[in-house]
PDB file of C-alpha atoms in Angstrom:
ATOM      1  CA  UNK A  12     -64.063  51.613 145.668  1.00 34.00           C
ATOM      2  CA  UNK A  13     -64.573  55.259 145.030  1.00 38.00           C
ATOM      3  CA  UNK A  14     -61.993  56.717 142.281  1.00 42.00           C
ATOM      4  CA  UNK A  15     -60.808  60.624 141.662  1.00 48.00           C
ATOM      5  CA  UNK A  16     -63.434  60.936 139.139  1.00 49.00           C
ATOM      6  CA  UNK A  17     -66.227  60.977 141.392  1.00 60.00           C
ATOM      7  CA  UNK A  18     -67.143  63.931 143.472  1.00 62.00           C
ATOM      8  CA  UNK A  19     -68.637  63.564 147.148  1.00 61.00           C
ATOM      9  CA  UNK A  20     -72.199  63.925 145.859  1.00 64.00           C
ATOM     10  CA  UNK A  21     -74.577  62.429 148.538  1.00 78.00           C
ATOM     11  CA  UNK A  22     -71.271  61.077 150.177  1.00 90.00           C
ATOM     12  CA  UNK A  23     -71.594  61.004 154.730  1.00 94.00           C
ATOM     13  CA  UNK A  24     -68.622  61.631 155.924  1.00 97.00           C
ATOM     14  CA  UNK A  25     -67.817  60.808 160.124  1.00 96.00           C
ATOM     15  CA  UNK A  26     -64.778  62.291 160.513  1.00 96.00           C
ATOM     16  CA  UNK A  27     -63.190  65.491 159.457  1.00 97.00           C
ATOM     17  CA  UNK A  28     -59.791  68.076 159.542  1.00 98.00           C
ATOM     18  CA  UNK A  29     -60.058  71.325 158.415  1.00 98.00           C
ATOM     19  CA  UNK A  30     -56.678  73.380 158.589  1.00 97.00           C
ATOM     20  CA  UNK A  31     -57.179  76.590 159.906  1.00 94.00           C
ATOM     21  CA  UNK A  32     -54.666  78.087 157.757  1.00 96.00           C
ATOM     22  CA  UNK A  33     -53.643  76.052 154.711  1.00 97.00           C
ATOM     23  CA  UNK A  34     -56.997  75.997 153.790  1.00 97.00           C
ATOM     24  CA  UNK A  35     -57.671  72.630 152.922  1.00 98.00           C
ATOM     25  CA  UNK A  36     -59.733  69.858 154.520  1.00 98.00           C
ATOM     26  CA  UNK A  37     -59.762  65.891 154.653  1.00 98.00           C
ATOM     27  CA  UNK A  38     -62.920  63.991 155.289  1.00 98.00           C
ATOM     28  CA  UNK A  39     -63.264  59.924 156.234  1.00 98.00           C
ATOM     29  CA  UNK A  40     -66.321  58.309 154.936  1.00 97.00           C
ATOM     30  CA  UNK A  41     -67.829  55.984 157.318  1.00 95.00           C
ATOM     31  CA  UNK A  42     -65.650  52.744 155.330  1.00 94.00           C
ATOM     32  CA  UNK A  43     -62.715  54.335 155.427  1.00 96.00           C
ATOM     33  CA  UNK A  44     -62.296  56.441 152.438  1.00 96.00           C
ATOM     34  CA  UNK A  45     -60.498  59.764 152.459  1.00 97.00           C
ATOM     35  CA  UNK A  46     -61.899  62.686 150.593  1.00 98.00           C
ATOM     36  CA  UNK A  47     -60.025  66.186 150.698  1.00 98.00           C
ATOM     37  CA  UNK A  48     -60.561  70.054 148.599  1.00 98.00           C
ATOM     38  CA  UNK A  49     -59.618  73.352 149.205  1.00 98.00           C
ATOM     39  CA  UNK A  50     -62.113  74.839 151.273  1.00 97.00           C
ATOM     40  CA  UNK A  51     -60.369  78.122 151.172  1.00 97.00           C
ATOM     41  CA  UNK A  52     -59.550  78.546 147.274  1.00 93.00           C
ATOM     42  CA  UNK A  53     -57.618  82.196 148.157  1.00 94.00           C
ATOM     43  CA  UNK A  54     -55.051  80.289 150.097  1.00 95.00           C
ATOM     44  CA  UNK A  55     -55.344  76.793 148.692  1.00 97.00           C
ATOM     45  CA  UNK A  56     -54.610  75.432 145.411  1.00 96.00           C
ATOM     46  CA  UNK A  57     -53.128  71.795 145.939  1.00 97.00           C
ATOM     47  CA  UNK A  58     -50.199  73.187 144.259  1.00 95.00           C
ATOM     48  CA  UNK A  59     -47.860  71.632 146.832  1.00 95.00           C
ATOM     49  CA  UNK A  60     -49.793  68.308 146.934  1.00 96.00           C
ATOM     50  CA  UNK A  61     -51.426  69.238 150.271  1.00 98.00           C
ATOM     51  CA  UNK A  62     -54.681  67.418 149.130  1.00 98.00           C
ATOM     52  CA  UNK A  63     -52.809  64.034 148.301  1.00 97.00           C
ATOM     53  CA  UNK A  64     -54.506  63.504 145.077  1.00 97.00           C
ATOM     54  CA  UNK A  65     -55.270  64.863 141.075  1.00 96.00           C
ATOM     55  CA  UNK A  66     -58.408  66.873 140.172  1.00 97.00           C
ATOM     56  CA  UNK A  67     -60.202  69.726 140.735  1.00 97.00           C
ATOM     57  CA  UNK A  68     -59.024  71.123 144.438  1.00 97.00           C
ATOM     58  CA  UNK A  69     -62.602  72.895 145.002  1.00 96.00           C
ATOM     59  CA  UNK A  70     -64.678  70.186 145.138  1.00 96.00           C
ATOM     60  CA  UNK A  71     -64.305  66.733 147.222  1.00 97.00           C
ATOM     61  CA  UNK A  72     -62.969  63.790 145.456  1.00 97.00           C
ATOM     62  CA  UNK A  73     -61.649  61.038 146.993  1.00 97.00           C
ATOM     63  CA  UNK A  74     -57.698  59.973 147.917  1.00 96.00           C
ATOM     64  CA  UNK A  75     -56.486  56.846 146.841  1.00 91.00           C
ATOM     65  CA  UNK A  76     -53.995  55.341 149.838  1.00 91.00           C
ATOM     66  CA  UNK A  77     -51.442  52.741 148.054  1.00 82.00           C
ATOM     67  CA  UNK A  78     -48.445  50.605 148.886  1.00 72.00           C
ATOM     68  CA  UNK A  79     -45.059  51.385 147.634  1.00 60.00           C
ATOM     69  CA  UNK A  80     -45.004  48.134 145.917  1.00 56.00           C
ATOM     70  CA  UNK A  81     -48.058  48.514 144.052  1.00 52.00           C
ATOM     71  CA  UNK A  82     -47.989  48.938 140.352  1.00 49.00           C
ATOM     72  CA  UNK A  83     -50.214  51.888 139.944  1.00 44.00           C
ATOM     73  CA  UNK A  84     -51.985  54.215 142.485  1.00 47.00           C
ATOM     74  CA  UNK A  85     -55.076  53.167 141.442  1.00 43.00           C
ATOM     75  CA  UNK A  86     -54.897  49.298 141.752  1.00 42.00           C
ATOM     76  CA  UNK A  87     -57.850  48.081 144.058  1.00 42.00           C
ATOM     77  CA  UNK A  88     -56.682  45.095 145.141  1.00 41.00           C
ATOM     78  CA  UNK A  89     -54.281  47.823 147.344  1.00 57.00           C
ATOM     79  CA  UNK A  90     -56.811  49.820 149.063  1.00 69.00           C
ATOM     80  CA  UNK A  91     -55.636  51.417 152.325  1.00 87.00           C
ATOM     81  CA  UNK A  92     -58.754  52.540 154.820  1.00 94.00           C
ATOM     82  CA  UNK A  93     -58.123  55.496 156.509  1.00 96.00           C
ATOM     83  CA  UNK A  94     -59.151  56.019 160.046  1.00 97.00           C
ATOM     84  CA  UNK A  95     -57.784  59.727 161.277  1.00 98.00           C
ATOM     85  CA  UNK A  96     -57.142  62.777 159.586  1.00 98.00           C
ATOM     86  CA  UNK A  97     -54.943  65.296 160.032  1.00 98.00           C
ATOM     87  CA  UNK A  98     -54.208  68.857 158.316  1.00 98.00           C
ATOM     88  CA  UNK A  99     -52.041  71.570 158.869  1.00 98.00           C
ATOM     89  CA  UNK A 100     -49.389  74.251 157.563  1.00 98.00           C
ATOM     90  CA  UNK A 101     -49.154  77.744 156.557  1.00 96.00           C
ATOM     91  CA  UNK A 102     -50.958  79.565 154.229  1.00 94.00           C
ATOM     92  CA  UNK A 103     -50.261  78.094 150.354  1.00 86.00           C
ATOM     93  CA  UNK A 104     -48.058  75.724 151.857  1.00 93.00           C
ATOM     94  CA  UNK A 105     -49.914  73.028 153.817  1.00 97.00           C
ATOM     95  CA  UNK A 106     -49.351  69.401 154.520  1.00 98.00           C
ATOM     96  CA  UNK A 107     -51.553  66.664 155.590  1.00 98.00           C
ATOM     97  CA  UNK A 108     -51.252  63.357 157.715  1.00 98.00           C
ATOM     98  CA  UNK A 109     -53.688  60.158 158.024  1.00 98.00           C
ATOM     99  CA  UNK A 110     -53.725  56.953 160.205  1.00 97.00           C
ATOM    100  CA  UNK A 111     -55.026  54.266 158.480  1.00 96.00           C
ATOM    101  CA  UNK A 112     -56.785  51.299 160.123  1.00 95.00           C
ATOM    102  CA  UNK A 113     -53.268  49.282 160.777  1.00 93.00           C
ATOM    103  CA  UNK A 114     -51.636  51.771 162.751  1.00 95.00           C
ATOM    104  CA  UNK A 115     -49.671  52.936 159.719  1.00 95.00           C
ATOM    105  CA  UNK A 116     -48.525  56.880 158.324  1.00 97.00           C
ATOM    106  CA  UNK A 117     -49.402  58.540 155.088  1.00 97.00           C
ATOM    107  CA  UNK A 118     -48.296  62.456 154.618  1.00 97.00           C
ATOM    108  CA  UNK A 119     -48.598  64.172 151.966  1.00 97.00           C
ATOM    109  CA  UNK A 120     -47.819  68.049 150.605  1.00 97.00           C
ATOM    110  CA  UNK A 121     -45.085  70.507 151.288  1.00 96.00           C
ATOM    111  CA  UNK A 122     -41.755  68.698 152.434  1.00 94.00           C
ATOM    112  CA  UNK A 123     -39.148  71.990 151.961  1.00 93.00           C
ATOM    113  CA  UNK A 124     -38.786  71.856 155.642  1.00 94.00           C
ATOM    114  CA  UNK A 125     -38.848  67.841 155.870  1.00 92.00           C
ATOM    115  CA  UNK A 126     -42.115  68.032 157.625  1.00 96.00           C
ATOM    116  CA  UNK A 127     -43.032  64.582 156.043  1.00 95.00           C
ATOM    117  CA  UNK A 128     -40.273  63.130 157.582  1.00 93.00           C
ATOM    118  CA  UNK A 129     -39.613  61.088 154.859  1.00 86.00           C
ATOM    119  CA  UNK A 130     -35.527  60.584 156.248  1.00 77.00           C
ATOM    120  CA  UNK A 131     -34.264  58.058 158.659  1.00 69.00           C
ATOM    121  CA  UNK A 132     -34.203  59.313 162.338  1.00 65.00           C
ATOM    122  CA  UNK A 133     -30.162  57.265 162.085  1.00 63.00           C
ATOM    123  CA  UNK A 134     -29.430  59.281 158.862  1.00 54.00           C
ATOM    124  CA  UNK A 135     -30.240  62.757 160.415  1.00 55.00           C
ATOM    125  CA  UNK A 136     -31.813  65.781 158.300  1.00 55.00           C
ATOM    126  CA  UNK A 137     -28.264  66.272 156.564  1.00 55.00           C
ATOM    127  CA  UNK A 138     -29.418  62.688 154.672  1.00 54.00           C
ATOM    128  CA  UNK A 139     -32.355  63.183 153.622  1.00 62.00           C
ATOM    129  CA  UNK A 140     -33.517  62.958 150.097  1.00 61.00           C
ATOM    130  CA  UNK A 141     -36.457  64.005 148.138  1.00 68.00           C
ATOM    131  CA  UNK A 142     -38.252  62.242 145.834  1.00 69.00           C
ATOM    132  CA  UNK A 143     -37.869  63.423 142.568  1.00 72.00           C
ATOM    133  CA  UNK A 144     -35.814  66.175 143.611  1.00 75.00           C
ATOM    134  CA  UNK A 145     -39.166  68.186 144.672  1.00 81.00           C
ATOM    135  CA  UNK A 146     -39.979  70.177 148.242  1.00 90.00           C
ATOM    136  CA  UNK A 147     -43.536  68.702 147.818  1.00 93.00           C
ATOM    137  CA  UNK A 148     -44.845  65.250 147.548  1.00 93.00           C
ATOM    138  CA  UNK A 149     -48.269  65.207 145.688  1.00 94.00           C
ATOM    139  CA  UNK A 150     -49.928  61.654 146.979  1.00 93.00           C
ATOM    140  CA  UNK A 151     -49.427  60.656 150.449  1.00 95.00           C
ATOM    141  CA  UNK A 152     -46.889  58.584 151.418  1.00 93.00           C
ATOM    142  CA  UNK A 153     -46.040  55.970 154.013  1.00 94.00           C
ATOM    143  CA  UNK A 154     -43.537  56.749 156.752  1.00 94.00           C
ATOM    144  CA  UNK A 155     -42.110  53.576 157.948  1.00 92.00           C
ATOM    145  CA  UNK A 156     -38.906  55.702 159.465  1.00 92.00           C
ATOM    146  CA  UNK A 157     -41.318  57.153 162.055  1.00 95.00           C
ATOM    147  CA  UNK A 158     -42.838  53.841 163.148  1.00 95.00           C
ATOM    148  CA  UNK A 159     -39.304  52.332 163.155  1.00 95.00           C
ATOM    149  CA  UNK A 160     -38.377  55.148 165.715  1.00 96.00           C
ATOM    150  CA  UNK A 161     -41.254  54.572 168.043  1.00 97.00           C
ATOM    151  CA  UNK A 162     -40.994  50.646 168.069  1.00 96.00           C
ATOM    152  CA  UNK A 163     -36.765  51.218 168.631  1.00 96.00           C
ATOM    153  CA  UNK A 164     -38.189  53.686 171.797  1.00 97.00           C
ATOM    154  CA  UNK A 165     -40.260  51.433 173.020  1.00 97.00           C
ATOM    155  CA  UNK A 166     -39.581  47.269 171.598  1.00 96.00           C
ATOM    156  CA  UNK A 167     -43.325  46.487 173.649  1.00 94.00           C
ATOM    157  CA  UNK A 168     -45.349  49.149 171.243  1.00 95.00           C
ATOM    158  CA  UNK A 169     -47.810  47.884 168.966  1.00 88.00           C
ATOM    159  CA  UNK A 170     -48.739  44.402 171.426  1.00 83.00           C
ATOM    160  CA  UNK A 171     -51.606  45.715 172.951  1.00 63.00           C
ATOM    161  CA  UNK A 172     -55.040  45.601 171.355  1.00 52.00           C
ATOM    162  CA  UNK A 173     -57.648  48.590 170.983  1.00 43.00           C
ATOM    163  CA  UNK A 174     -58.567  48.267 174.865  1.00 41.00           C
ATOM    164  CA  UNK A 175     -55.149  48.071 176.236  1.00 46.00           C
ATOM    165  CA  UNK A 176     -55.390  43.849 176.724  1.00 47.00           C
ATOM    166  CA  UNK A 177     -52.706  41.866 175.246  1.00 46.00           C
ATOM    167  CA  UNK A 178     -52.961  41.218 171.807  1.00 43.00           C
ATOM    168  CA  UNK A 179     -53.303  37.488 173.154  1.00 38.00           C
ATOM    169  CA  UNK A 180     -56.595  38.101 174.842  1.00 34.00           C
ATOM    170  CA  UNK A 181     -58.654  40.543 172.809  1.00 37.00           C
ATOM    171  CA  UNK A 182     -57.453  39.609 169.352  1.00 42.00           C
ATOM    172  CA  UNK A 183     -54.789  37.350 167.269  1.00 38.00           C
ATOM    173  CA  UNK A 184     -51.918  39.639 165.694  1.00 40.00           C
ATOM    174  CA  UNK A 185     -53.221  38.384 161.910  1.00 39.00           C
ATOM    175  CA  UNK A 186     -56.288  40.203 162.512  1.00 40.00           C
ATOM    176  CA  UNK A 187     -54.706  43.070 163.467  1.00 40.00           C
ATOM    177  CA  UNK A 188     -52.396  43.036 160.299  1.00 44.00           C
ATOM    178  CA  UNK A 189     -55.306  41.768 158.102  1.00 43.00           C
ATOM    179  CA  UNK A 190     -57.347  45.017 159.534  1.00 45.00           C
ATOM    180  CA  UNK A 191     -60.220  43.275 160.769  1.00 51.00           C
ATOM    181  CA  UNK A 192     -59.780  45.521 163.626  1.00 69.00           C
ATOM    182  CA  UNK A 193     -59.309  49.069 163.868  1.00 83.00           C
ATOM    183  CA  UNK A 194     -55.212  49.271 164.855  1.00 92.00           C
ATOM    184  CA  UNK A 195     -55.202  52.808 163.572  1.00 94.00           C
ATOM    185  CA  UNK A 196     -53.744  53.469 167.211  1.00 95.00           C
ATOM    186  CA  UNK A 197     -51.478  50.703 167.571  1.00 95.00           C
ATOM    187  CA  UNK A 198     -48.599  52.768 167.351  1.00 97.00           C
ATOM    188  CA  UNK A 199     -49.317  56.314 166.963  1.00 98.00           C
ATOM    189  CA  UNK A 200     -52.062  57.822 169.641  1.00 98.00           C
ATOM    190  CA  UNK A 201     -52.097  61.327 167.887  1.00 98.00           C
ATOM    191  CA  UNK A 202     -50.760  63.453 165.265  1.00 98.00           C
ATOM    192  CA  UNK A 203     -50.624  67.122 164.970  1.00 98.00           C
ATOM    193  CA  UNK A 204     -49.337  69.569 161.880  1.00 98.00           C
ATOM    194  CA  UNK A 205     -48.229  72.731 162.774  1.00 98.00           C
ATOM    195  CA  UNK A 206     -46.744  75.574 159.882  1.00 98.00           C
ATOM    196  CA  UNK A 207     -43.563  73.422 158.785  1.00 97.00           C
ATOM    197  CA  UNK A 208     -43.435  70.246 161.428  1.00 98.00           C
ATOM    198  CA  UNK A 209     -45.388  67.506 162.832  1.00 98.00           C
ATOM    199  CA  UNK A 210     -45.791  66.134 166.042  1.00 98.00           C
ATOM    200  CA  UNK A 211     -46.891  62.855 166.984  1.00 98.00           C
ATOM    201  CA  UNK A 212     -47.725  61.136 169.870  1.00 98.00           C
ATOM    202  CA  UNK A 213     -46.836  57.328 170.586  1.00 98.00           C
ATOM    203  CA  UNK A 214     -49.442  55.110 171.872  1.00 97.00           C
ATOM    204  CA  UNK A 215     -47.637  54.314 175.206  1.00 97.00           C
ATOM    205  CA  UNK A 216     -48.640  58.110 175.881  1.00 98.00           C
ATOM    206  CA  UNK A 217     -44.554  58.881 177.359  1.00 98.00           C
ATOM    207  CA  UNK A 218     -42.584  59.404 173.857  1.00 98.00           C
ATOM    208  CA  UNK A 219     -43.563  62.369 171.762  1.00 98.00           C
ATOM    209  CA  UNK A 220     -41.688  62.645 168.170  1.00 98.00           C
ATOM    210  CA  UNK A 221     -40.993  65.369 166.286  1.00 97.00           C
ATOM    211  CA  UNK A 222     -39.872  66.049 162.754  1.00 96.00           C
ATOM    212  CA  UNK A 223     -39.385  69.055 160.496  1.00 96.00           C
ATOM    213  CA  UNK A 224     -38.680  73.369 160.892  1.00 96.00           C
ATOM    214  CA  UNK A 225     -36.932  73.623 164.656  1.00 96.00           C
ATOM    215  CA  UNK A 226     -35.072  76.970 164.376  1.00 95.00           C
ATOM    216  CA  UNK A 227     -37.979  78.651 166.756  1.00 96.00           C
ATOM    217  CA  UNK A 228     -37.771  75.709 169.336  1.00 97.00           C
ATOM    218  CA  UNK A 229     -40.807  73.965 167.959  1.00 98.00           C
ATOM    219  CA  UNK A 230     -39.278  70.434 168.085  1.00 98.00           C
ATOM    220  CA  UNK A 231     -38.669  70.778 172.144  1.00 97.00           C
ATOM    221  CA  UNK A 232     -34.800  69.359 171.386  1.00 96.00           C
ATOM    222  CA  UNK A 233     -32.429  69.850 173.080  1.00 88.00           C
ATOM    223  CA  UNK A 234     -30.273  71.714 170.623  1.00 86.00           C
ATOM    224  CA  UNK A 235     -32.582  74.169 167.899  1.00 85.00           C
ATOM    225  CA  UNK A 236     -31.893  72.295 164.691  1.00 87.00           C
ATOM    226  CA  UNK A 237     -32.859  74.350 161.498  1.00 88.00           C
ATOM    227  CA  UNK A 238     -34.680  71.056 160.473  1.00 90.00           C
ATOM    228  CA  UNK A 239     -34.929  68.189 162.040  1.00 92.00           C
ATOM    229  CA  UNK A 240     -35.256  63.995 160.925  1.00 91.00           C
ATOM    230  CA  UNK A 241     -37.868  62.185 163.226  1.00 94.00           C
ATOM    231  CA  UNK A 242     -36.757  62.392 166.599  1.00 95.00           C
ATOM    232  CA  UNK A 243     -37.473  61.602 170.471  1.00 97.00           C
ATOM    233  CA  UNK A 244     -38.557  65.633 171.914  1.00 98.00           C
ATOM    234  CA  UNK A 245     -37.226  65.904 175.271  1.00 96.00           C
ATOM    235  CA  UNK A 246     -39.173  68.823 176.304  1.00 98.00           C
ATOM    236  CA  UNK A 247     -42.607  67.298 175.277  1.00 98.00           C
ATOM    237  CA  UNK A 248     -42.663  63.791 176.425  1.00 98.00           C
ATOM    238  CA  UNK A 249     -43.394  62.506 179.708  1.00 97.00           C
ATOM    239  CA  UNK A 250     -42.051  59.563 181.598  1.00 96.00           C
ATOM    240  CA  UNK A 251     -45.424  59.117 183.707  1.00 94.00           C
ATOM    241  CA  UNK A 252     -46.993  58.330 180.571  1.00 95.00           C
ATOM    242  CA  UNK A 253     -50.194  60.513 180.904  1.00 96.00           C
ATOM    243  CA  UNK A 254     -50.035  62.362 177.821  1.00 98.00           C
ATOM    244  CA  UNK A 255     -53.493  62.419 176.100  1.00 98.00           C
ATOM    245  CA  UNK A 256     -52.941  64.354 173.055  1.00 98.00           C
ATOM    246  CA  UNK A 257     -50.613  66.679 171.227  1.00 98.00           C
ATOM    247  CA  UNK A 258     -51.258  70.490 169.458  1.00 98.00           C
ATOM    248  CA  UNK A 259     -49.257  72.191 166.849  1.00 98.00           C
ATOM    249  CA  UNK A 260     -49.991  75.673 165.322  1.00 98.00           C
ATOM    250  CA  UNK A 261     -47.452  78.053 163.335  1.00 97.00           C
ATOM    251  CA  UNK A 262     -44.237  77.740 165.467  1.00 98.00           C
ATOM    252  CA  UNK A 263     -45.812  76.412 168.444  1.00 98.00           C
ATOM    253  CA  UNK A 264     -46.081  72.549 170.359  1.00 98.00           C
ATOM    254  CA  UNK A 265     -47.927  71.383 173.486  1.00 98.00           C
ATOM    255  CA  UNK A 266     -49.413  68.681 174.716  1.00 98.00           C
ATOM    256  CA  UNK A 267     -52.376  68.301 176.897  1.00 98.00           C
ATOM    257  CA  UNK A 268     -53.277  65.497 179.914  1.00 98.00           C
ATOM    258  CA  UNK A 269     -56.562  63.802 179.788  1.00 97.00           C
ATOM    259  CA  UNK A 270     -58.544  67.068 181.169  1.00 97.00           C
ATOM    260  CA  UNK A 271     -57.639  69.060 178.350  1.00 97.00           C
ATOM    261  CA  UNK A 272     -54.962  71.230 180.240  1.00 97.00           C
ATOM    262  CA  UNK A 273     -51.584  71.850 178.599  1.00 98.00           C
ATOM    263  CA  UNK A 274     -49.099  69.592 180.112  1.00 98.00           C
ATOM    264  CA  UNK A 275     -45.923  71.218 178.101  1.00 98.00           C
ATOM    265  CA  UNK A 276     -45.277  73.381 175.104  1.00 98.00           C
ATOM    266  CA  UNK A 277     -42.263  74.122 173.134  1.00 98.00           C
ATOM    267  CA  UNK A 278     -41.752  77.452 170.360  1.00 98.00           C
ATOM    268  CA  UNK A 279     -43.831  80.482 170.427  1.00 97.00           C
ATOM    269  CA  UNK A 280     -47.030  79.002 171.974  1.00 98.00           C
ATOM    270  CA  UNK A 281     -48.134  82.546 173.773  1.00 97.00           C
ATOM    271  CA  UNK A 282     -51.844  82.650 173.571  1.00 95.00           C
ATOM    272  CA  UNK A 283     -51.397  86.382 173.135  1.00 96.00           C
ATOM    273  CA  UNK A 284     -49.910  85.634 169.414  1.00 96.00           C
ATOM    274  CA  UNK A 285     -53.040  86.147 167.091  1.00 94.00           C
ATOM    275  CA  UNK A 286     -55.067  82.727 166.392  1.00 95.00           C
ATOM    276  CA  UNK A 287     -53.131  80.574 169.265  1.00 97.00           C
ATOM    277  CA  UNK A 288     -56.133  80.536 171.406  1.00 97.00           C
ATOM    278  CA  UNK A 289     -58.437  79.426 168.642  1.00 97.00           C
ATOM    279  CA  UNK A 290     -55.852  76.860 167.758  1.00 97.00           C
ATOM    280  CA  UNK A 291     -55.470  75.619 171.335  1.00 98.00           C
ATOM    281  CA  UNK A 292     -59.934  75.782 171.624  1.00 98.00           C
ATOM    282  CA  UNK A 293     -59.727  73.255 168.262  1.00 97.00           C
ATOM    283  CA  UNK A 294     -56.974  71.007 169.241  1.00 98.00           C
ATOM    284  CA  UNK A 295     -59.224  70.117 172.674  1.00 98.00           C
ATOM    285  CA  UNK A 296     -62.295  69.545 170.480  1.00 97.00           C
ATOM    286  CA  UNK A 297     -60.621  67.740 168.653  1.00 97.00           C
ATOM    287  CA  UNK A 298     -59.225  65.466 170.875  1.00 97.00           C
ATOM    288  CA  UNK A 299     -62.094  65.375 172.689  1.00 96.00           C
ATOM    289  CA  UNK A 300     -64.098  64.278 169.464  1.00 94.00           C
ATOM    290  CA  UNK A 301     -61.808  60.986 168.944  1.00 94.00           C
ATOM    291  CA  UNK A 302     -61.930  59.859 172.487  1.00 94.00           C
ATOM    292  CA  UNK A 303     -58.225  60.861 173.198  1.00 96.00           C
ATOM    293  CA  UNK A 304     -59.739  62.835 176.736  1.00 90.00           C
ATOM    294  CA  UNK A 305     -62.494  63.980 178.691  1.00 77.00           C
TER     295      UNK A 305
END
């Protein structure tokens, strides 16, 4: 196992998020291993924890994914492989996301708008609390609240295997909870950061959840919360349960079908406003990449 002393020298990486205005990236090695840096050092510093680990933000070094109940970030019989990537925010202010391979959610970075959604969807955003008293969190974090939501939403989530089969015929739930498979979609389809939220899509493609800044209608609610705890969005889920994946840039939130096409959007998603387009040409690639549509 890699540690934060050594740099990605001669390192392949197979998977890879580049925020398009916080100005840091995260790269997956092919076993799993998460590697981030600023590659815009104007915007990006890591002073808000956006790259999840210590050392030098301008060169890659790798990010060290550990259970709460560990005794020290760095103890290997803890190692967490990461399977998706995700980066996003607003300039000096970013925040990052990753699956890992058993379905589970690490975030890391800037928290003042409870982007992380590190509350309880029951408690509401007027419960939250933040670690350490800081709008920032500077190693990622697992967010149990969000799975919790999903699996309340829908109690079948999480049963089916990789190819849609019953856990029963394709593979016993110990191997998925072992990670001898890759679950990294058991729960959560797709993930998307925009300036100061996150949207994520659940695996049974209907429920989309949202979490974080709402005051320009971001979060699809139906009420425009300032911030927002984890929560169903009524305006961007779909009860036919064709949603493929899910965008989020600045202010804006859509989701697309399996062609590509936006299905719904919610905030200031004109593709007039300066970037949006690019943003919207990145998020199909992107999905496209991972096998999420056509």
């Amino acid at each position: 196992m890699t540690t934060n002393s050594e740099s990605s020298t001669n390192v392949e990486f197979t998977k890879t998020s580049k925020a398009q205005e916080a100005g840091h990236t995260i790269a997956i090695t092919a076993n799993g291993i998460p590697y981030s840096h600023c590659h815009n050092k104007k915007i990006c510093d890591n002073e808000l924890g956006e790259l999840g680990r210590i050392g030098n933000p301008s060169i890659p070094l790798p990010i060290k994914l550990v259970h709460a109940n560990a005794n020290t970030r760095n103890t290997d019989d803890n190692d967490v492989r990461t399977a998706h990537a995700y980066t996003g925010g607003f300039p000096s202010s970013g925040h990052s996301a990753v699956l890992d391979t058993h379905g589970n959610l690490w975030l890391s970075g800037c928290d003042r708008w409870q982007q992380l959604g590190m509350g309880s969807s029951n408690g509401g955003s007027s419960g939250y609390t933040w670690k350490g008293g800081r709008l920032w969190q500077d190693h990622f974090q697992k967010n149990q609240h969000v799975v919790d939501l999903l699996r309340r939403l829908d109690p079948m989530l999480g049963t089916n295997g990789t190819d849609g089969k019953p856990l029963s015929v394709t593979q016993s739930s110990s191997s998925v909870e072992s990670g001898a498979v890759d679950s990294s979609r058991r729960w959560i389809r797709d993930v998307a950061l925009g300036g100061d939220h996150t949207v994520l899509l659940s695996s049974n493609r209907k429920d989309v959840i949202v979490f974080g800044k709402g005051g320009e209608n971001q979060l699809g609610l139906s009420s425009k919360p300032w911030v927002s705890s984890p929560a169903k969005s009524k305006v961007l889920s779909s009860a036919s349960g064709n949603i493929s994946a899910v965008c989020a840039f600045r202010n804006c939130s859509m989701t697309l079908d399996a062609d590509g096409q936006v299905m719904s959007k919610a905030g200031k998603c004109s593709l007039e406003l300066k970037g949006m387009t690019k943003a919207l040409d990145l998020c199909r690639k992107r999905a496209k990449e991972t096998g999420l549509n056509s």
